[in-house]
């Protein structure tokens, strides 16, 4: 597998960018389970950053659904 450089996202917090880089590293060396676990951690961190905490949504699936709705709302808001 060809190793690619990680992207450096300037619009997200350094902590979240760090988790993203760990996801990529785990994937590049073929660590399937740690990659999946890191992806979940990354999504959880993004949800928390966007205000979707355990108080708002307890289950992971609900957090992701709330995040999806937030993104759709933001897309519509930016069009106006």
C-alpha atoms as one frame of an Amber mdcrd trajectory, in Angstrom:
protein
   0.000   0.000   0.000   1.274   3.416  -0.938   1.834   5.687   2.034   0.304
   9.131   1.626   0.925  12.234   3.675  -1.718  13.303   6.132  -3.605  16.492
   5.432  -3.087  19.402   7.768  -6.478  20.910   8.493  -6.055  24.491   9.639
  -9.732  25.022  10.479  -9.954  22.373  13.207  -8.484  22.238  16.670  -4.962
  20.788  16.979  -6.239  18.023  19.270  -8.701  16.813  16.631  -6.068  17.095
  13.910  -3.794  14.942  16.070  -6.455  12.224  16.368  -6.928  12.352  12.571
  -3.201  11.814  12.057  -3.283   8.804  14.408  -6.133   7.333  12.343  -4.089
   7.664   9.177  -0.970   6.178  10.778  -2.882   3.160  12.116  -4.476   2.621
   8.698  -1.161   2.908   6.852   0.433   0.134   8.917  -2.584  -2.128   8.520
  -3.967  -1.980  12.049  -7.656  -2.544  11.316  -9.113  -2.576  14.818  -7.067
   0.386  16.118  -7.985   2.282  12.934 -11.698   1.674  13.534 -11.379   2.644
  17.188  -9.504   5.813  16.237 -12.132   6.734  13.648 -14.804   6.473  16.326
 -12.678   8.636  18.660 -12.254  11.167  15.869 -15.993  11.328  15.231 -16.695
  11.648  18.966 -14.174  14.510  19.208 -15.766  16.307  16.259 -19.231  15.913
  17.783 -18.036  17.292  21.122 -16.336  20.190  19.343 -19.633  20.975  17.621
 -21.549  20.908  20.914 -23.031  17.425  20.534 -22.126  16.019  23.937 -23.485
  13.149  26.038 -26.001  15.587  27.521 -27.412  16.241  24.041 -27.200  12.697
  22.683 -26.232   9.662  24.709 -25.803   7.039  21.990 -23.090   7.323  19.354
 -25.611   6.840  16.528 -27.693   9.726  17.842 -24.609  11.951  18.014 -23.787
  11.162  14.384 -27.389  11.862  13.337 -27.310  15.202  15.194 -24.001  16.039
  13.519 -25.494  15.187  10.115 -28.446  17.505  10.820 -26.090  20.276  11.985
 -24.052  20.009   8.781 -27.223  20.125   6.654 -28.412  23.187   8.604 -25.063
  24.933   8.159 -25.061  24.228   4.421 -28.535  25.747   4.080 -27.610  28.737
   6.303 -24.529  29.493   4.230 -26.582  29.582   1.021 -28.753  32.416   2.318
